[in-house]
Short mmCIF file of C-alpha atoms in Angstrom, two decimals:
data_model
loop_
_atom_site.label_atom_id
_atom_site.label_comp_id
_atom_site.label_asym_id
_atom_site.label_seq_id
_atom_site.Cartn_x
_atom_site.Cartn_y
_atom_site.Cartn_z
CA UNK C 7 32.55 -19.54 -22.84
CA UNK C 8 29.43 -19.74 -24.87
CA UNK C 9 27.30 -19.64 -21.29
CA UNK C 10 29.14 -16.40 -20.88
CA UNK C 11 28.34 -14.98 -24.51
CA UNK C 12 24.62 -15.90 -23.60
CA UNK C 13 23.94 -14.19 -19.93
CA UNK C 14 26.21 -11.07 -21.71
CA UNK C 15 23.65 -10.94 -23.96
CA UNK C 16 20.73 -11.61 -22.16
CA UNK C 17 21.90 -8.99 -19.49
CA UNK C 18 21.50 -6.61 -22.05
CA UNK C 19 17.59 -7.21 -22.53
CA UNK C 20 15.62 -5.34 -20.34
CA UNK C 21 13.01 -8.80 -21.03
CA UNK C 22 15.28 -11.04 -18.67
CA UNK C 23 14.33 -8.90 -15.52
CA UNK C 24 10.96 -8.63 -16.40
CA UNK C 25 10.35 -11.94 -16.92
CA UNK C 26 12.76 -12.79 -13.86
CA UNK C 27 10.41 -11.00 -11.76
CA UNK C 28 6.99 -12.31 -12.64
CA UNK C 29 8.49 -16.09 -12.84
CA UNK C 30 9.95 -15.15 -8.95
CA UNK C 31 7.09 -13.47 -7.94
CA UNK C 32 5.04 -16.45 -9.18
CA UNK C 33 7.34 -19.15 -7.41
CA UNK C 34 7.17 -16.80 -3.89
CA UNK C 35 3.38 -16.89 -4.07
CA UNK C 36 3.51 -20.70 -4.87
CA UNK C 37 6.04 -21.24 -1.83
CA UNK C 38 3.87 -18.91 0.35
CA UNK C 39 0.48 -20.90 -0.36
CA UNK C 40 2.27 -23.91 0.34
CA UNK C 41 3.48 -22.97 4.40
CA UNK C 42 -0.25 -22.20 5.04
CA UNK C 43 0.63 -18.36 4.46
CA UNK C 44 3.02 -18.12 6.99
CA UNK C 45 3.51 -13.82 6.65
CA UNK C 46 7.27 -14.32 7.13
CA UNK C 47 6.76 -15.76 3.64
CA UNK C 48 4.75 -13.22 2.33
CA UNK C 49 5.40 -13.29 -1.96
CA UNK C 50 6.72 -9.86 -1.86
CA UNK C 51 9.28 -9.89 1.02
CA UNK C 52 10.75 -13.32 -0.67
CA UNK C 53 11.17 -12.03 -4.37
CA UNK C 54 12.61 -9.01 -3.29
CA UNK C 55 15.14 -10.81 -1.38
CA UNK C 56 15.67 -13.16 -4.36
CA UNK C 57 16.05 -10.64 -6.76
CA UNK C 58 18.29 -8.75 -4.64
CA UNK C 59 20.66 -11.83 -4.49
CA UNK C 60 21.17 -12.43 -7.69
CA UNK C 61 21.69 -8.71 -8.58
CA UNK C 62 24.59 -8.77 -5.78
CA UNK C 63 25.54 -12.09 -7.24
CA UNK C 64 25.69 -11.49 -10.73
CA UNK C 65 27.19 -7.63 -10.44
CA UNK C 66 24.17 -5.80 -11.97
CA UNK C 67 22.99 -2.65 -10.96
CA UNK C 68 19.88 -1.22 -10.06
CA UNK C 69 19.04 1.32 -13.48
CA UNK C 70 19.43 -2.07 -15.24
CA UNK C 71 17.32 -4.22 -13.40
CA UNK C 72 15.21 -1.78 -13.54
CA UNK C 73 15.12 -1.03 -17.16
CA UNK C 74 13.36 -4.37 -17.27
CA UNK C 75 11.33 -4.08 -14.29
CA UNK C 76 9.89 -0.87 -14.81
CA UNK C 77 6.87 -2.16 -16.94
CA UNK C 78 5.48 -3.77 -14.00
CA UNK C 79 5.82 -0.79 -11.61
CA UNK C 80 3.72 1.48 -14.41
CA UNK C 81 0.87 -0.24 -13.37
CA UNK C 82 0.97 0.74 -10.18
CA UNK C 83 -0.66 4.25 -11.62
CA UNK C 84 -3.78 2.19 -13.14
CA UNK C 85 -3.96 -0.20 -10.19
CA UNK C 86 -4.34 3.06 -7.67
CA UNK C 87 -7.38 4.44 -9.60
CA UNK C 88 -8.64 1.14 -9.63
CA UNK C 89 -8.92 0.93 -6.05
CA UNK C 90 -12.06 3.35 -6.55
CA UNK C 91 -14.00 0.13 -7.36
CA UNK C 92 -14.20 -1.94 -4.37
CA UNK C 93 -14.57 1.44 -2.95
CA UNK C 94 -17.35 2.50 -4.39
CA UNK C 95 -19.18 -1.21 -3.78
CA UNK C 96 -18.90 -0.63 -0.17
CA UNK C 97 -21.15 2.81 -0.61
CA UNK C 98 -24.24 1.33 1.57
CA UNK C 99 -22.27 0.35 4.43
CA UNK C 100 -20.23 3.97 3.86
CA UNK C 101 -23.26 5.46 4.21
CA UNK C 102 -24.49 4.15 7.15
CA UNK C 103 -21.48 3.94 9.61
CA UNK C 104 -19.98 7.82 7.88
CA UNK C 105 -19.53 9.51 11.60
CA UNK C 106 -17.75 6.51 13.52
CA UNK C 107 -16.06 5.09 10.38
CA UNK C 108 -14.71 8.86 9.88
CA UNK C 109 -13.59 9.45 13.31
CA UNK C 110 -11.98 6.13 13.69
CA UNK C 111 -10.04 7.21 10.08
CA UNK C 112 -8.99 10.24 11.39
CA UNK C 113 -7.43 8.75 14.21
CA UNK C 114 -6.00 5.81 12.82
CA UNK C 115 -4.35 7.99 10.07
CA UNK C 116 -3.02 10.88 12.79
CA UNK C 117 -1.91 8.06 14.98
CA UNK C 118 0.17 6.34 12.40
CA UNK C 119 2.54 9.51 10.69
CA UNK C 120 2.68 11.16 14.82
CA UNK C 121 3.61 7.88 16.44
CA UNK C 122 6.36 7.40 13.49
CA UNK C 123 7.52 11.33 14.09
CA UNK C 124 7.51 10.92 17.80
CA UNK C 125 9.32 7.60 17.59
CA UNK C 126 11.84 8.79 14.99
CA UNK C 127 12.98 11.96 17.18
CA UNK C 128 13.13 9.74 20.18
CA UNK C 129 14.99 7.56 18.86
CA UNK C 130 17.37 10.19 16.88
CA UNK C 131 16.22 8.03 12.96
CA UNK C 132 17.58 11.00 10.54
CA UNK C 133 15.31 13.30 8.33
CA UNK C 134 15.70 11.62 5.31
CA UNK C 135 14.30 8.39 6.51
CA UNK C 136 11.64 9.77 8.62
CA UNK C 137 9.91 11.35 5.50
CA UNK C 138 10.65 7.85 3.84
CA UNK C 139 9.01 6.41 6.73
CA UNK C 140 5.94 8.51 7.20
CA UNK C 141 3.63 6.61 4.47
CA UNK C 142 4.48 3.26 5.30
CA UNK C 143 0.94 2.43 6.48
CA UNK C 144 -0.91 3.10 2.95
CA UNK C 145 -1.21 1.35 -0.07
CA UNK C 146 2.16 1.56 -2.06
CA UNK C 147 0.94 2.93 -5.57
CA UNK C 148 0.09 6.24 -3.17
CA UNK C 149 2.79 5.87 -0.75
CA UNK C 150 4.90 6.41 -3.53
CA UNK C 151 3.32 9.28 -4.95
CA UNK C 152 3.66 10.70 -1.44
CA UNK C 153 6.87 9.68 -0.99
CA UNK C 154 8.30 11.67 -4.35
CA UNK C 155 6.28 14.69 -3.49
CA UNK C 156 7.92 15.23 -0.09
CA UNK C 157 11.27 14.36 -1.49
CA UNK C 158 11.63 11.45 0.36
CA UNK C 159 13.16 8.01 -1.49
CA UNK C 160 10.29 6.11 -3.07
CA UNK C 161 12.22 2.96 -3.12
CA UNK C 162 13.03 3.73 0.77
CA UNK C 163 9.44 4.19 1.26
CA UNK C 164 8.11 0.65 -0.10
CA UNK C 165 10.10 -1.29 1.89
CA UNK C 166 8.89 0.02 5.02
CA UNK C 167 5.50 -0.29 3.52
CA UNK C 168 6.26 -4.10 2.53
CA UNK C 169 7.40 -4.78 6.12
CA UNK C 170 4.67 -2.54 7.91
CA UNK C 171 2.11 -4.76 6.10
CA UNK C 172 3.89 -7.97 6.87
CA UNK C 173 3.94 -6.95 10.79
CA UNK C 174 0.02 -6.15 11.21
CA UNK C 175 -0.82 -9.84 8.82
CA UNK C 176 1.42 -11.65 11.48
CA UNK C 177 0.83 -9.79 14.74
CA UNK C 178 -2.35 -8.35 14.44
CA UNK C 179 -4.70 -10.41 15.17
CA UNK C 180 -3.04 -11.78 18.04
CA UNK C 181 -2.55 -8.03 19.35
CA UNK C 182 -6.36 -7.41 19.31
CA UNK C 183 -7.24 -10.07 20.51
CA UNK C 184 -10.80 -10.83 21.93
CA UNK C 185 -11.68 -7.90 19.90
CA UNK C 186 -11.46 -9.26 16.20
CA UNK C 187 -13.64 -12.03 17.33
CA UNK C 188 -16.35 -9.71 19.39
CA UNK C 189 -16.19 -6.88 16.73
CA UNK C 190 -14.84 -7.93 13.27
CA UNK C 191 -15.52 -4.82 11.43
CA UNK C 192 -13.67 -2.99 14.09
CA UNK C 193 -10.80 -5.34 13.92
CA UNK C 194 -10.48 -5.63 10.05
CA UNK C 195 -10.95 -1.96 9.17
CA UNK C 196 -7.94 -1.27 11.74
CA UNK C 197 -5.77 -4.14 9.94
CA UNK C 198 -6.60 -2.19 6.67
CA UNK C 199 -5.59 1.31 7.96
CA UNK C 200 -2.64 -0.03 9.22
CA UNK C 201 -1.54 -2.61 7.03
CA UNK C 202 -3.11 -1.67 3.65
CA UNK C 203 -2.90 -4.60 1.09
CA UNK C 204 -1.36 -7.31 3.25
CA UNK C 205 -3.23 -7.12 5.96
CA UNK C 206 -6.44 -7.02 4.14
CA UNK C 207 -5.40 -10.13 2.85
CA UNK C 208 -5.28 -11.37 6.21
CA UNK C 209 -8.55 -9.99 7.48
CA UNK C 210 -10.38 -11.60 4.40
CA UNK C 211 -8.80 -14.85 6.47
CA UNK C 212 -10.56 -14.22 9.46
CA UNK C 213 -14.04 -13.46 7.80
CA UNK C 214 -15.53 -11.52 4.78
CA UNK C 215 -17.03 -8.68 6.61
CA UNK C 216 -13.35 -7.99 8.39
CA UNK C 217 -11.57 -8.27 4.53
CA UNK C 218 -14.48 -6.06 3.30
CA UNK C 219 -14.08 -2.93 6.05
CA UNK C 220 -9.81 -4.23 5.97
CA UNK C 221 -10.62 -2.93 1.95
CA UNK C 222 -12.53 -0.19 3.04
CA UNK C 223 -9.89 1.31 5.70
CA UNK C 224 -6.93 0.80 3.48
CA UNK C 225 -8.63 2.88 0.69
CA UNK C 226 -9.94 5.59 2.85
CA UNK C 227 -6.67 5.78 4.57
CA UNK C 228 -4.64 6.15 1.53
CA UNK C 229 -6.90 9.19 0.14
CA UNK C 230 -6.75 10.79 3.50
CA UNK C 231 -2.79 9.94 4.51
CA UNK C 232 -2.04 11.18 0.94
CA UNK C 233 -3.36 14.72 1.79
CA UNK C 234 -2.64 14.84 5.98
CA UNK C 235 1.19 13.93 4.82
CA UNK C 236 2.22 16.83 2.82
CA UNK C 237 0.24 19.39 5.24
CA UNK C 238 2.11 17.85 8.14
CA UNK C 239 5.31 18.14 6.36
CA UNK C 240 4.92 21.66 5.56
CA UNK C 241 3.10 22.41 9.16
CA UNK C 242 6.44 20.94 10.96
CA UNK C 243 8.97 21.72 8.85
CA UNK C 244 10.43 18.91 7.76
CA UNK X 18 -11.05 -4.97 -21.14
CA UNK X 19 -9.89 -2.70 -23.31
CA UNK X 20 -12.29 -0.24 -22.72
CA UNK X 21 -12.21 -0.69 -18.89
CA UNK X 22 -8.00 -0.30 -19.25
CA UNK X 23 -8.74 2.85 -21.56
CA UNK X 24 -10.95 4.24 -18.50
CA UNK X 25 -8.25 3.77 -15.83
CA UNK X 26 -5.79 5.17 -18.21
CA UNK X 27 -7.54 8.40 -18.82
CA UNK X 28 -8.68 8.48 -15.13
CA UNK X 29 -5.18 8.51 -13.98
CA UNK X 30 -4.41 10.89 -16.89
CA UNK X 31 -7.03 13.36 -15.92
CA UNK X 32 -5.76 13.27 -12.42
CA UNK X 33 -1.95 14.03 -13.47
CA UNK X 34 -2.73 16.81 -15.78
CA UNK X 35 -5.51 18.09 -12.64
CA UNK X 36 -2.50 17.57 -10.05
CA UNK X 37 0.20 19.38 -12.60
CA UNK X 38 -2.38 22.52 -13.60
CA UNK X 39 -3.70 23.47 -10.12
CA UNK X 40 -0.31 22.72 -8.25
CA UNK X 41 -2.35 20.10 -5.96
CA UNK X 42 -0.77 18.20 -3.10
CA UNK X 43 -1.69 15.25 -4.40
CA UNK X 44 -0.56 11.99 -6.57
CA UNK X 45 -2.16 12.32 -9.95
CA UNK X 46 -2.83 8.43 -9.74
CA UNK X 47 -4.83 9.30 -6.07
CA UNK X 48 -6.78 12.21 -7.94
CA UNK X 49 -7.84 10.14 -10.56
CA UNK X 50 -9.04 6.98 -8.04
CA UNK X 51 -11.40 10.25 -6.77
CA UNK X 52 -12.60 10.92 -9.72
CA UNK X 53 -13.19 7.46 -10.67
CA UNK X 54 -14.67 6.60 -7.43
CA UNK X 55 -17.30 10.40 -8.19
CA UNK X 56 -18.11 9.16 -11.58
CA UNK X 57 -19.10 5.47 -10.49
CA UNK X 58 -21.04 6.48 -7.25
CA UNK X 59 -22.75 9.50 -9.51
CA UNK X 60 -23.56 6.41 -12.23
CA UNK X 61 -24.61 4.12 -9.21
CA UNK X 62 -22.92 0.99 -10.88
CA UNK X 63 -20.07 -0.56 -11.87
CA UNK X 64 -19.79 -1.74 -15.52
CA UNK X 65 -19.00 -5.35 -15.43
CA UNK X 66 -16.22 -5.38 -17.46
CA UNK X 67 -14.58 -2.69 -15.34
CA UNK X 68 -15.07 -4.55 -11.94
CA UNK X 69 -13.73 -7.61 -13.62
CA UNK X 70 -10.25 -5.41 -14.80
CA UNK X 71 -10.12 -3.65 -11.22
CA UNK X 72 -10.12 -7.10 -9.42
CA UNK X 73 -7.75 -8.93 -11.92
CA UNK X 74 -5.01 -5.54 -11.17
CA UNK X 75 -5.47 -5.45 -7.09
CA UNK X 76 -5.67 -9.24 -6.61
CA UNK X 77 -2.20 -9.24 -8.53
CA UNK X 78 -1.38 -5.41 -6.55
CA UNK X 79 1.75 -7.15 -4.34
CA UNK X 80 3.57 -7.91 -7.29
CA UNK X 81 3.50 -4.17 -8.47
CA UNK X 82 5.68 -3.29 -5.09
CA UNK X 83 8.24 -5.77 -6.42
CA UNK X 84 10.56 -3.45 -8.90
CA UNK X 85 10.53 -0.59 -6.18
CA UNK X 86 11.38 -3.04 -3.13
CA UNK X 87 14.37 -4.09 -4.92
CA UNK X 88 15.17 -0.41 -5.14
CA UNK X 89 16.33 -0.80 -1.49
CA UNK X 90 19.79 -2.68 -2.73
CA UNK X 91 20.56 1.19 -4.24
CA UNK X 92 19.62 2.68 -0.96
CA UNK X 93 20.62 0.23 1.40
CA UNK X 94 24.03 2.45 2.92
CA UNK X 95 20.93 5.18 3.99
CA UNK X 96 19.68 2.99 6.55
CA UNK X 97 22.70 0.43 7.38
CA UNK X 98 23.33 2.54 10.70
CA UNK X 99 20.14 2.75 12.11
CA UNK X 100 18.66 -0.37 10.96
CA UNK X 101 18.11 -1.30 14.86
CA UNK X 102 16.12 2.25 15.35
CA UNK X 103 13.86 2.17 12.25
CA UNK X 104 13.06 -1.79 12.88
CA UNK X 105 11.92 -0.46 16.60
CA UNK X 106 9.95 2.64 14.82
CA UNK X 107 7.84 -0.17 12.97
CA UNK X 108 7.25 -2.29 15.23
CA UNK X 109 5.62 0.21 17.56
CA UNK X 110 4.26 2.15 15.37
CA UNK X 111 2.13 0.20 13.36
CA UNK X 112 0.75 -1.88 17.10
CA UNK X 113 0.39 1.58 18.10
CA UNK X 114 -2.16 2.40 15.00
CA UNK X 115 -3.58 -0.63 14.74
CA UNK X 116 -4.52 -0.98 18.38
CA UNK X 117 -5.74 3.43 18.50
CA UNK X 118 -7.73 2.64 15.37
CA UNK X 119 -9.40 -0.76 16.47
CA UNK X 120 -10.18 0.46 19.53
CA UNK X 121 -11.79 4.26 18.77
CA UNK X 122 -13.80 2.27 15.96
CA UNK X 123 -14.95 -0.52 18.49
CA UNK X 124 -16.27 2.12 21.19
CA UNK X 125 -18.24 4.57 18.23
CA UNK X 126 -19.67 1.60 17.17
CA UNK X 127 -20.76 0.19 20.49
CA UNK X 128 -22.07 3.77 21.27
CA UNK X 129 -24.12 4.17 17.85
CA UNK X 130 -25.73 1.05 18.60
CA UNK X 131 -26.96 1.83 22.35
CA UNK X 132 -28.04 5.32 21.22
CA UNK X 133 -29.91 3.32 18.29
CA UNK X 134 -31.31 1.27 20.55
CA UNK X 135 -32.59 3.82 23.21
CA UNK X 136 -34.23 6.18 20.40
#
């Protein structure tokens, strides 16, 4: 009886699910350190899933989890513009690599929303989630923004983002093989464009210079993808 | 750091009230990474205390996807039915870019370096 008076309460405070999801957050990165980084671990897929249980266990909805929660996703505005830092620390080795470092974007970002289009109308995937689909290999602070300005589902839109990044940290490597070992800067920029976040985390595993260009690619392919996405959108007709 | 948080702030400011004014196809957080990124490279350094705040936010970036992930427990009926068809649109796609993007990169750079070489 009084346990009840306490979580009715305490359900009421948007503090509990803020401080729910740091402490979970906190525990996922703990648990993921501790299998060696194992990327079906990865921090983010984890406390999602935990938080998502005990919203479905405990009957609450999504406005009020996210009444708490929604401190932490306003920094995701701040933490976009501070991407222009590492950025702007990798402006000698921009400089000299511009032309193949610029061609290889353009590819990389063209490949990524026409495979997903191509795929999705093979494969008969509905409007709706195609446009949710279409940023899922940039940096989520701009695949959001994207996201919202197509009129797609931003909350749609990071999940395929969290597991797009999860699938280039655990196959990636692997898939290129020889490659990431002959030509890491090749290798981790591609991981980067791809996988944004995550899977710069995983090229900074396989050496510096491949988490450096990994950092590199996911920037420059979340200031490109963030304009090529709402041309292509308009240019199709979707 | 609270000057280097007050920069960020306005940046992304500027860029929403840039993006809102001249009807741009853009984010106003992405605008205001450009203009942070023009003002620093114009400058040609970093203030400390700013590189310190930038590195503290991205090495802490996953847990920022957190409150928008759970979002898919609201949006979950959307993709019940075709969860099969967009799992096999990731997969694919993303080994699709990584390997067109790996590979274009790995040949302009091999190229660069012969031409280099030659000159």
């Amino acid at each position: 009886m009084r346990l009840n008076a306490i979580w009715v309460y305490l359900a009421d405070q948007p503090l509990l699910w803020l401080a729910l999801t740091v402490t979970l957050f906190w525990l996922a990165r703990r648990l993921y350190l501790a299998v060696g980084g194992l990327a079906l671990c990865n921090p983010v897929l984890v406390s999602i899933a935990a938080i998502v249980g005990l919203l479905l266990l405990s009957g609450t909805d999504y406005q009020t989890y996210f009444d708490g929660a929604q401190f932490i996703h306003f920094l995701l505005g701040p933490a976009t513009v501070a991407l222009a830092v590492p950025l702007v620390q990798q402006l000698p080795v921009l400089r000299r690599s511009l032309a193949p470092l610029s061609l290889a974007l353009l590819v990389g970002a063209l490949t990524g929303i026409l495979s997903t289009v191509a795929l999705c109308w093979l494969l008969g995937v509905d409007a709706r989630t195609l446009l949710a689909l279409l940023p899922r290999s940039i940096t989520t602070p701009i695949a959001m923004g994207v996201s919202e300005q197509i009129g797609a589902s931003a909350e749609l839109t990071v999940v395929f983002v969290v597991i797009t990044g999860v699938l280039g940290a655990a196959f990636g490597v692997p898939l290129l093989g020889r490659l990431m070992r002959k030509d890491p800067v090749a290798g981790g920029f591609a991981l980067g464009v791809t996988s944004h976040g995550i899977g710069t985390a995983r090229a900074f595993e396989v050496n510096a210079q491949a988490g450096a260009f990994a950092g590199l690619g996911m920037g420059l392919n979340g200031a490109l993808t963030a304009i090529l996405i709402p041309l292509l959108v308009w240019l199709l007709g979707l | 750091m609270i000057g280097a948080i007050a920069a960020l702030l306005l940046m992304q400011l500027a860029g929403t009230l840039l993006v809102q004014f001249l009807r741009l196809p853009l984010p106003g957080p992405v605008l205001g990474m450009f203009l942070l990124f023009a003002l620093l490279a114009w400058r040609r350094q970093v203030p400390e205390a700013l590189s310190r705040t930038a590195q503290t936010l991205l090495e802490n970036l996953s847990l920022l996807f957190v409150p928008a992930g759970v979002g898919i427990i609201a949006h979950w009926h959307e993709v019940a039915g075709q969860a099969g068809r967009i799992a096999v649109v990731l997969v694919l796609g993303a080994a699709i870019t990584l390997a067109a993007t790996a590979w274009t990169l790995h040949w302009l750079l091999a190229r660069a370096r012969t031409r280099g070489l030659q000159d």
